[in-house]
Amino acid sequence: PEWSSSPFQQLSGVTQTCATKTVGWDNVAYFCYPFTVEIFYTQEDEGVFPYSLPQWPVLYFEVLSLDFWQRYRVEGYGSLVLPASPGVHVLTIPTWRPMELGTVAEMRRFFIGGSPELEDLTYIRIPSTFKGKHLSRFGFRTETTGSVTFRLYCLQQSKAFLENSALRQRMQSVLDRLGGFSQQSSVYNVLEAFQRARRRMQEARESLPQDLINTSASTV
């Protein structure tokens, strides 16, 4: 809710097929597939920005494998919440796939191809059709399969950022000036206290009898 995109914005896609290579104990595929998405956040009540941001958009992905005989298999599902802060983010997301019980299902997957699939990718997190408070996945069996690494370059643009930046600069200049004034006034206070203490010492010395001052000096 409250997020939108241009009607010409493509929000889904398919990467190219990539051969894997052995790195250590893992088979790694370097897709290097670039994609760009631009989304807009529209808030009805601007007075509460930025304290009531909704959930950030989620990127859902599915990993498929293709063998020599052109047989497809689902290797994993995963989801990624887009970072809320701008900059470069490298995120590795673990994947899982649904599985059936028994050896026959795994043999069918290996020799014939095909495997259980999700009809709705939002089931990876919270299904889009779910309206309750408690989501139960009891009985839904999955298997950990691998991970996918994303390198994201996030850019944010908002008029509120400019206003907040200008406000922070004004507040910082005021605090700096107040800090300078307070430091200067503290120095003045110390000097005035020293002058008052010196005058009191001189007055106390002048009020003492002269013979007592001479006796104290000779004793020292």
mmCIF file of N, CA and C in Angstrom, residues 21-155:
data_model
loop_
_atom_site.group_PDB
_atom_site.id
_atom_site.type_symbol
_atom_site.label_atom_id
_atom_site.label_comp_id
_atom_site.label_asym_id
_atom_site.label_seq_id
_atom_site.Cartn_x
_atom_site.Cartn_y
_atom_site.Cartn_z
ATOM 1 N N LYS A 21 29.910 -23.060 -12.391
ATOM 2 C CA LYS A 21 31.296 -23.487 -12.242
ATOM 3 C C LYS A 21 31.514 -23.861 -10.786
ATOM 4 N N THR A 22 32.437 -24.740 -10.563
ATOM 5 C CA THR A 22 32.691 -25.245 -9.214
ATOM 6 C C THR A 22 33.627 -24.297 -8.484
ATOM 7 N N VAL A 23 33.158 -23.791 -7.353
ATOM 8 C CA VAL A 23 33.953 -22.934 -6.475
ATOM 9 C C VAL A 23 33.941 -23.582 -5.099
ATOM 10 N N GLY A 24 35.057 -24.217 -4.746
ATOM 11 C CA GLY A 24 35.084 -24.957 -3.487
ATOM 12 C C GLY A 24 34.185 -26.183 -3.577
ATOM 13 N N TRP A 25 33.175 -26.203 -2.682
ATOM 14 C CA TRP A 25 32.211 -27.296 -2.679
ATOM 15 C C TRP A 25 30.897 -26.915 -3.342
ATOM 16 N N ASP A 26 30.808 -25.716 -3.875
ATOM 17 C CA ASP A 26 29.546 -25.214 -4.408
ATOM 18 C C ASP A 26 29.613 -25.054 -5.918
ATOM 19 N N ASN A 27 28.461 -25.169 -6.552
ATOM 20 C CA ASN A 27 28.295 -24.832 -7.959
ATOM 21 C C ASN A 27 27.723 -23.423 -8.047
ATOM 22 N N VAL A 28 28.478 -22.519 -8.638
ATOM 23 C CA VAL A 28 28.131 -21.098 -8.635
ATOM 24 C C VAL A 28 27.852 -20.663 -10.059
ATOM 25 N N ALA A 29 26.783 -19.873 -10.209
ATOM 26 C CA ALA A 29 26.435 -19.267 -11.501
ATOM 27 C C ALA A 29 26.517 -17.754 -11.353
ATOM 28 N N TYR A 30 27.287 -17.110 -12.208
ATOM 29 C CA TYR A 30 27.436 -15.654 -12.193
ATOM 30 C C TYR A 30 26.525 -15.068 -13.271
ATOM 31 N N PHE A 31 25.342 -14.652 -12.858
ATOM 32 C CA PHE A 31 24.379 -14.130 -13.828
ATOM 33 C C PHE A 31 24.766 -12.725 -14.303
ATOM 34 N N CYS A 32 25.159 -11.853 -13.345
ATOM 35 C CA CYS A 32 25.500 -10.460 -13.693
ATOM 36 C C CYS A 32 24.358 -9.829 -14.506
ATOM 37 N N TYR A 33 23.157 -10.051 -14.055
ATOM 38 C CA TYR A 33 21.978 -9.571 -14.790
ATOM 39 C C TYR A 33 21.558 -8.219 -14.230
ATOM 40 N N PRO A 34 21.655 -7.129 -15.004
ATOM 41 C CA PRO A 34 21.267 -5.810 -14.486
ATOM 42 C C PRO A 34 19.766 -5.572 -14.637
ATOM 43 N N PHE A 35 19.206 -4.899 -13.674
ATOM 44 C CA PHE A 35 17.800 -4.496 -13.752
ATOM 45 C C PHE A 35 17.630 -3.174 -13.008
ATOM 46 N N THR A 36 16.661 -2.421 -13.431
ATOM 47 C CA THR A 36 16.380 -1.113 -12.840
ATOM 48 C C THR A 36 14.891 -1.011 -12.553
ATOM 49 N N VAL A 37 14.560 -0.506 -11.394
ATOM 50 C CA VAL A 37 13.162 -0.318 -11.026
ATOM 51 C C VAL A 37 13.033 1.033 -10.322
ATOM 52 N N GLU A 38 11.975 1.734 -10.625
ATOM 53 C CA GLU A 38 11.706 3.037 -10.026
ATOM 54 C C GLU A 38 10.301 3.005 -9.432
ATOM 55 N N ILE A 39 10.220 3.233 -8.151
ATOM 56 C CA ILE A 39 8.943 3.175 -7.449
ATOM 57 C C ILE A 39 8.764 4.453 -6.646
ATOM 58 N N PHE A 40 7.517 4.791 -6.400
ATOM 59 C CA PHE A 40 7.169 6.054 -5.753
ATOM 60 C C PHE A 40 6.355 5.764 -4.506
ATOM 61 N N TYR A 41 6.653 6.531 -3.479
ATOM 62 C CA TYR A 41 5.900 6.437 -2.235
ATOM 63 C C TYR A 41 5.075 7.706 -2.067
ATOM 64 N N THR A 42 3.788 7.545 -1.926
ATOM 65 C CA THR A 42 2.868 8.672 -1.767
ATOM 66 C C THR A 42 2.210 8.566 -0.408
ATOM 67 N N GLN A 43 2.448 9.575 0.410
ATOM 68 C CA GLN A 43 1.873 9.590 1.752
ATOM 69 C C GLN A 43 0.761 10.613 1.824
ATOM 70 N N GLU A 44 -0.360 10.169 2.373
ATOM 71 C CA GLU A 44 -1.511 11.072 2.448
ATOM 72 C C GLU A 44 -1.288 12.159 3.489
ATOM 73 N N ASP A 45 -0.790 11.779 4.646
ATOM 74 C CA ASP A 45 -0.568 12.742 5.716
ATOM 75 C C ASP A 45 0.914 13.051 5.777
ATOM 76 N N GLU A 46 1.309 14.216 5.284
ATOM 77 C CA GLU A 46 2.729 14.576 5.255
ATOM 78 C C GLU A 46 3.240 15.041 6.603
ATOM 79 N N GLY A 47 2.338 15.273 7.548
ATOM 80 C CA GLY A 47 2.782 15.774 8.841
ATOM 81 C C GLY A 47 3.481 14.739 9.688
ATOM 82 N N VAL A 48 3.327 13.469 9.351
ATOM 83 C CA VAL A 48 3.914 12.422 10.168
ATOM 84 C C VAL A 48 5.161 11.834 9.531
ATOM 85 N N PHE A 49 5.626 12.397 8.417
ATOM 86 C CA PHE A 49 6.845 11.890 7.767
ATOM 87 C C PHE A 49 8.043 12.205 8.643
ATOM 88 N N PRO A 50 9.016 11.328 8.850
ATOM 89 C CA PRO A 50 9.084 9.998 8.263
ATOM 90 C C PRO A 50 8.804 8.908 9.278
ATOM 91 N N TYR A 51 7.893 9.110 10.218
ATOM 92 C CA TYR A 51 7.712 8.199 11.333
ATOM 93 C C TYR A 51 6.674 7.118 11.066
ATOM 94 N N SER A 52 5.991 7.139 9.952
ATOM 95 C CA SER A 52 4.960 6.143 9.693
ATOM 96 C C SER A 52 5.139 5.537 8.305
ATOM 97 N N LEU A 53 6.376 5.187 7.967
ATOM 98 C CA LEU A 53 6.616 4.572 6.671
ATOM 99 C C LEU A 53 6.025 3.176 6.654
ATOM 100 N N PRO A 54 5.439 2.772 5.557
ATOM 101 C CA PRO A 54 4.912 1.405 5.470
ATOM 102 C C PRO A 54 6.041 0.425 5.239
ATOM 103 N N GLN A 55 5.680 -0.824 5.031
ATOM 104 C CA GLN A 55 6.689 -1.816 4.709
ATOM 105 C C GLN A 55 7.307 -1.495 3.354
ATOM 106 N N TRP A 56 8.612 -1.700 3.265
ATOM 107 C CA TRP A 56 9.309 -1.392 2.031
ATOM 108 C C TRP A 56 9.018 -2.472 0.992
ATOM 109 N N PRO A 57 9.140 -2.141 -0.283
ATOM 110 C CA PRO A 57 8.839 -3.120 -1.341
ATOM 111 C C PRO A 57 9.717 -4.357 -1.228
ATOM 112 N N VAL A 58 9.176 -5.465 -1.712
ATOM 113 C CA VAL A 58 9.831 -6.768 -1.616
ATOM 114 C C VAL A 58 10.103 -7.295 -3.022
ATOM 115 N N LEU A 59 11.290 -7.835 -3.210
ATOM 116 C CA LEU A 59 11.665 -8.471 -4.463
ATOM 117 C C LEU A 59 11.572 -9.984 -4.280
ATOM 118 N N TYR A 60 10.702 -10.630 -5.051
ATOM 119 C CA TYR A 60 10.547 -12.082 -5.020
ATOM 120 C C TYR A 60 11.326 -12.688 -6.194
ATOM 121 N N PHE A 61 11.957 -13.811 -5.960
ATOM 122 C CA PHE A 61 12.703 -14.449 -7.040
ATOM 123 C C PHE A 61 12.580 -15.960 -6.937
ATOM 124 N N GLU A 62 12.724 -16.592 -8.085
ATOM 125 C CA GLU A 62 12.645 -18.039 -8.217
ATOM 126 C C GLU A 62 13.824 -18.519 -9.054
ATOM 127 N N VAL A 63 14.493 -19.560 -8.606
ATOM 128 C CA VAL A 63 15.658 -20.104 -9.287
ATOM 129 C C VAL A 63 15.249 -21.415 -9.954
ATOM 130 N N LEU A 64 15.504 -21.509 -11.257
ATOM 131 C CA LEU A 64 15.210 -22.714 -12.036
ATOM 132 C C LEU A 64 16.492 -23.270 -12.620
ATOM 133 N N SER A 65 16.505 -24.576 -12.836
ATOM 134 C CA SER A 65 17.637 -25.220 -13.488
ATOM 135 C C SER A 65 17.159 -25.870 -14.783
ATOM 136 N N LEU A 66 18.055 -25.943 -15.732
ATOM 137 C CA LEU A 66 17.769 -26.511 -17.048
ATOM 138 C C LEU A 66 18.890 -27.480 -17.403
ATOM 139 N N ASP A 67 18.553 -28.755 -17.629
ATOM 140 C CA ASP A 67 19.583 -29.746 -17.899
ATOM 141 C C ASP A 67 19.783 -29.938 -19.406
ATOM 142 N N PHE A 68 20.581 -30.922 -19.741
ATOM 143 C CA PHE A 68 20.918 -31.181 -21.144
ATOM 144 C C PHE A 68 19.697 -31.567 -21.964
ATOM 145 N N TRP A 69 18.738 -32.221 -21.340
ATOM 146 C CA TRP A 69 17.531 -32.675 -22.027
ATOM 147 C C TRP A 69 16.417 -31.635 -21.974
ATOM 148 N N GLN A 70 16.756 -30.374 -21.621
ATOM 149 C CA GLN A 70 15.788 -29.273 -21.572
ATOM 150 C C GLN A 70 14.681 -29.522 -20.556
ATOM 151 N N ARG A 71 15.050 -30.109 -19.448
ATOM 152 C CA ARG A 71 14.088 -30.355 -18.381
ATOM 153 C C ARG A 71 14.290 -29.310 -17.292
ATOM 154 N N TYR A 72 13.186 -28.681 -16.893
ATOM 155 C CA TYR A 72 13.224 -27.636 -15.873
ATOM 156 C C TYR A 72 12.968 -28.240 -14.493
ATOM 157 N N ARG A 73 13.617 -27.629 -13.519
ATOM 158 C CA ARG A 73 13.374 -27.982 -12.120
ATOM 159 C C ARG A 73 13.435 -26.715 -11.286
ATOM 160 N N VAL A 74 12.602 -26.657 -10.286
ATOM 161 C CA VAL A 74 12.636 -25.531 -9.337
ATOM 162 C C VAL A 74 13.741 -25.806 -8.322
ATOM 163 N N GLU A 75 14.707 -24.905 -8.260
ATOM 164 C CA GLU A 75 15.827 -25.063 -7.341
ATOM 165 C C GLU A 75 15.669 -24.247 -6.066
ATOM 166 N N GLY A 76 14.846 -23.220 -6.099
ATOM 167 C CA GLY A 76 14.689 -22.462 -4.861
ATOM 168 C C GLY A 76 13.848 -21.215 -5.042
ATOM 169 N N TYR A 77 13.279 -20.760 -3.928
ATOM 170 C CA TYR A 77 12.530 -19.507 -3.845
ATOM 171 C C TYR A 77 13.172 -18.633 -2.773
ATOM 172 N N GLY A 78 12.977 -17.345 -2.926
ATOM 173 C CA GLY A 78 13.484 -16.418 -1.925
ATOM 174 C C GLY A 78 12.862 -15.054 -2.097
ATOM 175 N N SER A 79 13.088 -14.209 -1.118
ATOM 176 C CA SER A 79 12.556 -12.844 -1.156
ATOM 177 C C SER A 79 13.563 -11.908 -0.522
ATOM 178 N N LEU A 80 13.515 -10.669 -0.961
ATOM 179 C CA LEU A 80 14.455 -9.652 -0.509
ATOM 180 C C LEU A 80 13.707 -8.353 -0.283
ATOM 181 N N VAL A 81 13.797 -7.813 0.920
ATOM 182 C CA VAL A 81 13.237 -6.498 1.216
ATOM 183 C C VAL A 81 14.241 -5.439 0.762
ATOM 184 N N LEU A 82 13.804 -4.540 -0.096
ATOM 185 C CA LEU A 82 14.707 -3.502 -0.589
ATOM 186 C C LEU A 82 15.230 -2.663 0.566
ATOM 187 N N PRO A 83 16.515 -2.344 0.579
ATOM 188 C CA PRO A 83 17.079 -1.574 1.702
ATOM 189 C C PRO A 83 16.411 -0.216 1.848
ATOM 190 N N ALA A 84 16.233 0.201 3.086
ATOM 191 C CA ALA A 84 15.601 1.486 3.370
ATOM 192 C C ALA A 84 16.585 2.643 3.324
ATOM 193 N N SER A 85 17.874 2.369 3.232
ATOM 194 C CA SER A 85 18.876 3.428 3.202
ATOM 195 C C SER A 85 19.548 3.448 1.842
ATOM 196 N N PRO A 86 19.896 4.620 1.332
ATOM 197 C CA PRO A 86 20.573 4.700 0.030
ATOM 198 C C PRO A 86 22.008 4.207 0.123
ATOM 199 N N GLY A 87 22.543 3.866 -1.040
ATOM 200 C CA GLY A 87 23.922 3.407 -1.089
ATOM 201 C C GLY A 87 24.028 2.050 -1.758
ATOM 202 N N VAL A 88 25.199 1.458 -1.616
ATOM 203 C CA VAL A 88 25.487 0.152 -2.206
ATOM 204 C C VAL A 88 25.250 -0.924 -1.146
ATOM 205 N N HIS A 89 24.488 -1.933 -1.504
ATOM 206 C CA HIS A 89 24.173 -3.024 -0.584
ATOM 207 C C HIS A 89 24.417 -4.343 -1.301
ATOM 208 N N VAL A 90 25.162 -5.227 -0.664
ATOM 209 C CA VAL A 90 25.397 -6.584 -1.171
ATOM 210 C C VAL A 90 24.731 -7.543 -0.194
ATOM 211 N N LEU A 91 23.680 -8.197 -0.648
ATOM 212 C CA LEU A 91 22.871 -9.041 0.215
ATOM 213 C C LEU A 91 22.830 -10.457 -0.365
ATOM 214 N N THR A 92 23.054 -11.444 0.477
ATOM 215 C CA THR A 92 22.965 -12.852 0.103
ATOM 216 C C THR A 92 21.725 -13.448 0.761
ATOM 217 N N ILE A 93 20.809 -13.930 -0.061
ATOM 218 C CA ILE A 93 19.521 -14.411 0.414
ATOM 219 C C ILE A 93 19.480 -15.927 0.280
ATOM 220 N N PRO A 94 19.201 -16.665 1.356
ATOM 221 C CA PRO A 94 19.073 -18.128 1.241
ATOM 222 C C PRO A 94 17.783 -18.504 0.513
ATOM 223 N N THR A 95 17.815 -19.647 -0.144
ATOM 224 C CA THR A 95 16.665 -20.124 -0.908
ATOM 225 C C THR A 95 16.211 -21.482 -0.390
ATOM 226 N N TRP A 96 14.988 -21.816 -0.707
ATOM 227 C CA TRP A 96 14.396 -23.098 -0.341
ATOM 228 C C TRP A 96 13.428 -23.515 -1.447
ATOM 229 N N ARG A 97 13.057 -24.778 -1.443
ATOM 230 C CA ARG A 97 12.099 -25.276 -2.417
ATOM 231 C C ARG A 97 11.142 -26.241 -1.730
ATOM 232 N N PRO A 98 9.916 -26.325 -2.212
ATOM 233 C CA PRO A 98 8.984 -27.315 -1.658
ATOM 234 C C PRO A 98 9.431 -28.720 -2.043
ATOM 235 N N MET A 99 9.125 -29.652 -1.200
ATOM 236 C CA MET A 99 9.510 -31.034 -1.468
ATOM 237 C C MET A 99 8.392 -31.972 -1.033
ATOM 238 N N GLU A 100 8.381 -33.124 -1.683
ATOM 239 C CA GLU A 100 7.427 -34.169 -1.356
ATOM 240 C C GLU A 100 8.117 -35.285 -0.585
ATOM 241 N N LEU A 101 7.333 -36.023 0.185
ATOM 242 C CA LEU A 101 7.883 -37.115 0.954
ATOM 243 C C LEU A 101 8.085 -38.339 0.060
ATOM 244 N N GLY A 102 9.076 -39.124 0.375
ATOM 245 C CA GLY A 102 9.285 -40.374 -0.328
ATOM 246 C C GLY A 102 10.395 -40.294 -1.357
ATOM 247 N N THR A 103 10.914 -41.454 -1.673
ATOM 248 C CA THR A 103 11.983 -41.560 -2.651
ATOM 249 C C THR A 103 11.474 -41.425 -4.075
ATOM 250 N N VAL A 104 10.223 -41.821 -4.303
ATOM 251 C CA VAL A 104 9.674 -41.805 -5.660
ATOM 252 C C VAL A 104 9.634 -40.376 -6.196
ATOM 253 N N ALA A 105 9.257 -39.426 -5.354
ATOM 254 C CA ALA A 105 9.179 -38.039 -5.802
ATOM 255 C C ALA A 105 10.549 -37.508 -6.200
ATOM 256 N N GLU A 106 11.591 -37.829 -5.447
ATOM 257 C CA GLU A 106 12.927 -37.366 -5.783
ATOM 258 C C GLU A 106 13.452 -38.061 -7.036
ATOM 259 N N MET A 107 13.114 -39.332 -7.224
ATOM 260 C CA MET A 107 13.535 -40.015 -8.440
ATOM 261 C C MET A 107 12.823 -39.440 -9.663
ATOM 262 N N ARG A 108 11.553 -39.095 -9.496
ATOM 263 C CA ARG A 108 10.821 -38.465 -10.602
ATOM 264 C C ARG A 108 11.449 -37.121 -10.941
ATOM 265 N N ARG A 109 11.823 -36.392 -9.928
ATOM 266 C CA ARG A 109 12.461 -35.085 -10.165
ATOM 267 C C ARG A 109 13.789 -35.261 -10.891
ATOM 268 N N PHE A 110 14.559 -36.270 -10.536
ATOM 269 C CA PHE A 110 15.891 -36.464 -11.118
ATOM 270 C C PHE A 110 15.816 -36.969 -12.555
ATOM 271 N N PHE A 111 14.938 -37.958 -12.825
ATOM 272 C CA PHE A 111 14.923 -38.599 -14.141
ATOM 273 C C PHE A 111 13.963 -37.918 -15.116
ATOM 274 N N ILE A 112 12.832 -37.471 -14.645
ATOM 275 C CA ILE A 112 11.816 -36.922 -15.531
ATOM 276 C C ILE A 112 11.827 -35.399 -15.522
ATOM 277 N N GLY A 113 12.184 -34.823 -14.414
ATOM 278 C CA GLY A 113 12.129 -33.368 -14.292
ATOM 279 C C GLY A 113 10.809 -32.938 -13.675
ATOM 280 N N GLY A 114 10.735 -31.671 -13.389
ATOM 281 C CA GLY A 114 9.530 -31.176 -12.748
ATOM 282 C C GLY A 114 9.598 -31.346 -11.240
ATOM 283 N N SER A 115 8.930 -30.462 -10.529
ATOM 284 C CA SER A 115 8.930 -30.487 -9.075
ATOM 285 C C SER A 115 7.791 -29.619 -8.590
ATOM 286 N N PRO A 116 7.414 -29.728 -7.323
ATOM 287 C CA PRO A 116 6.349 -28.871 -6.793
ATOM 288 C C PRO A 116 6.705 -27.398 -6.928
ATOM 289 N N GLU A 117 5.747 -26.597 -7.316
ATOM 290 C CA GLU A 117 5.961 -25.167 -7.517
ATOM 291 C C GLU A 117 4.902 -24.377 -6.753
ATOM 292 N N LEU A 118 5.205 -23.122 -6.491
ATOM 293 C CA LEU A 118 4.263 -22.208 -5.855
ATOM 294 C C LEU A 118 3.428 -21.516 -6.931
ATOM 295 N N GLU A 119 2.126 -21.538 -6.764
ATOM 296 C CA GLU A 119 1.268 -20.817 -7.701
ATOM 297 C C GLU A 119 1.331 -19.311 -7.477
ATOM 298 N N ASP A 120 1.540 -18.901 -6.233
ATOM 299 C CA ASP A 120 1.618 -17.487 -5.881
ATOM 300 C C ASP A 120 2.960 -17.241 -5.210
ATOM 301 N N LEU A 121 3.803 -16.416 -5.839
ATOM 302 C CA LEU A 121 5.134 -16.161 -5.283
ATOM 303 C C LEU A 121 5.086 -15.405 -3.964
ATOM 304 N N THR A 122 4.002 -14.703 -3.689
ATOM 305 C CA THR A 122 3.920 -13.992 -2.411
ATOM 306 C C THR A 122 3.831 -14.952 -1.235
ATOM 307 N N TYR A 123 3.572 -16.233 -1.511
ATOM 308 C CA TYR A 123 3.551 -17.219 -0.425
ATOM 309 C C TYR A 123 4.943 -17.403 0.169
ATOM 310 N N ILE A 124 5.961 -16.894 -0.502
ATOM 311 C CA ILE A 124 7.312 -16.950 0.059
ATOM 312 C C ILE A 124 7.363 -16.200 1.386
ATOM 313 N N ARG A 125 6.625 -15.090 1.471
ATOM 314 C CA ARG A 125 6.541 -14.327 2.712
ATOM 315 C C ARG A 125 5.116 -14.431 3.262
ATOM 316 N N ILE A 126 4.323 -13.412 3.033
ATOM 317 C CA ILE A 126 2.923 -13.403 3.458
ATOM 318 C C ILE A 126 2.075 -13.368 2.199
ATOM 319 N N PRO A 127 1.216 -14.353 1.972
ATOM 320 C CA PRO A 127 0.415 -14.364 0.746
ATOM 321 C C PRO A 127 -0.415 -13.105 0.595
ATOM 322 N N SER A 128 -0.537 -12.663 -0.634
ATOM 323 C CA SER A 128 -1.309 -11.438 -0.900
ATOM 324 C C SER A 128 -2.778 -11.603 -0.558
ATOM 325 N N THR A 129 -3.278 -12.838 -0.538
ATOM 326 C CA THR A 129 -4.686 -13.082 -0.228
ATOM 327 C C THR A 129 -4.933 -13.316 1.256
ATOM 328 N N PHE A 130 -3.891 -13.304 2.069
ATOM 329 C CA PHE A 130 -4.051 -13.582 3.495
ATOM 330 C C PHE A 130 -4.578 -12.346 4.206
ATOM 331 N N LYS A 131 -5.630 -12.513 4.988
ATOM 332 C CA LYS A 131 -6.257 -11.402 5.695
ATOM 333 C C LYS A 131 -6.303 -11.613 7.206
ATOM 334 N N GLY A 132 -5.805 -12.711 7.694
ATOM 335 C CA GLY A 132 -5.890 -12.996 9.117
ATOM 336 C C GLY A 132 -4.742 -12.391 9.905
ATOM 337 N N LYS A 133 -4.633 -12.828 11.151
ATOM 338 C CA LYS A 133 -3.581 -12.349 12.042
ATOM 339 C C LYS A 133 -2.478 -13.381 12.239
ATOM 340 N N HIS A 134 -2.796 -14.663 12.106
ATOM 341 C CA HIS A 134 -1.826 -15.724 12.332
ATOM 342 C C HIS A 134 -1.774 -16.606 11.089
ATOM 343 N N LEU A 135 -0.588 -16.753 10.537
ATOM 344 C CA LEU A 135 -0.381 -17.555 9.331
ATOM 345 C C LEU A 135 0.300 -18.860 9.721
ATOM 346 N N SER A 136 -0.356 -19.968 9.458
ATOM 347 C CA SER A 136 0.182 -21.278 9.793
ATOM 348 C C SER A 136 0.647 -21.980 8.524
ATOM 349 N N ARG A 137 1.867 -22.525 8.568
ATOM 350 C CA ARG A 137 2.415 -23.315 7.464
ATOM 351 C C ARG A 137 2.693 -24.739 7.911
ATOM 352 N N PHE A 138 1.936 -25.184 8.846
ATOM 353 C CA PHE A 138 2.108 -26.535 9.366
ATOM 354 C C PHE A 138 1.830 -27.550 8.255
ATOM 355 N N GLY A 139 2.743 -28.491 8.080
ATOM 356 C CA GLY A 139 2.598 -29.507 7.054
ATOM 357 C C GLY A 139 3.236 -29.146 5.723
ATOM 358 N N PHE A 140 3.702 -27.906 5.579
ATOM 359 C CA PHE A 140 4.345 -27.479 4.333
ATOM 360 C C PHE A 140 5.836 -27.795 4.433
ATOM 361 N N ARG A 141 6.289 -28.775 3.679
ATOM 362 C CA ARG A 141 7.663 -29.254 3.781
ATOM 363 C C ARG A 141 8.546 -28.549 2.753
ATOM 364 N N THR A 142 9.701 -28.133 3.201
ATOM 365 C CA THR A 142 10.656 -27.441 2.330
ATOM 366 C C THR A 142 12.050 -27.999 2.559
ATOM 367 N N GLU A 143 12.937 -27.641 1.673
ATOM 368 C CA GLU A 143 14.334 -28.054 1.752
ATOM 369 C C GLU A 143 15.227 -26.873 1.403
ATOM 370 N N THR A 144 16.250 -26.649 2.200
ATOM 371 C CA THR A 144 17.216 -25.600 1.913
ATOM 372 C C THR A 144 18.059 -25.996 0.704
ATOM 373 N N THR A 145 18.216 -25.064 -0.225
ATOM 374 C CA THR A 145 18.896 -25.409 -1.477
ATOM 375 C C THR A 145 20.159 -24.595 -1.727
ATOM 376 N N GLY A 146 20.189 -23.319 -1.467
ATOM 377 C CA GLY A 146 21.372 -22.517 -1.790
ATOM 378 C C GLY A 146 21.149 -21.069 -1.423
ATOM 379 N N SER A 147 21.723 -20.181 -2.211
ATOM 380 C CA SER A 147 21.593 -18.747 -1.934
ATOM 381 C C SER A 147 21.811 -17.969 -3.220
ATOM 382 N N VAL A 148 21.282 -16.738 -3.231
ATOM 383 C CA VAL A 148 21.434 -15.809 -4.353
ATOM 384 C C VAL A 148 21.956 -14.499 -3.790
ATOM 385 N N THR A 149 22.964 -13.926 -4.428
ATOM 386 C CA THR A 149 23.579 -12.678 -3.986
ATOM 387 C C THR A 149 23.145 -11.549 -4.910
ATOM 388 N N PHE A 150 22.677 -10.465 -4.308
ATOM 389 C CA PHE A 150 22.255 -9.277 -5.044
ATOM 390 C C PHE A 150 23.181 -8.122 -4.686
ATOM 391 N N ARG A 151 23.539 -7.357 -5.689
ATOM 392 C CA ARG A 151 24.258 -6.098 -5.470
ATOM 393 C C ARG A 151 23.318 -4.972 -5.890
ATOM 394 N N LEU A 152 22.892 -4.194 -4.901
ATOM 395 C CA LEU A 152 21.874 -3.173 -5.125
ATOM 396 C C LEU A 152 22.484 -1.786 -4.962
ATOM 397 N N TYR A 153 22.168 -0.912 -5.892
ATOM 398 C CA TYR A 153 22.550 0.499 -5.810
ATOM 399 C C TYR A 153 21.257 1.291 -5.633
ATOM 400 N N CYS A 154 21.009 1.715 -4.405
ATOM 401 C CA CYS A 154 19.734 2.347 -4.058
ATOM 402 C C CYS A 154 19.894 3.871 -4.060
ATOM 403 N N LEU A 155 18.937 4.526 -4.673
ATOM 404 C CA LEU A 155 18.900 5.982 -4.764
ATOM 405 C C LEU A 155 17.563 6.458 -4.213
#
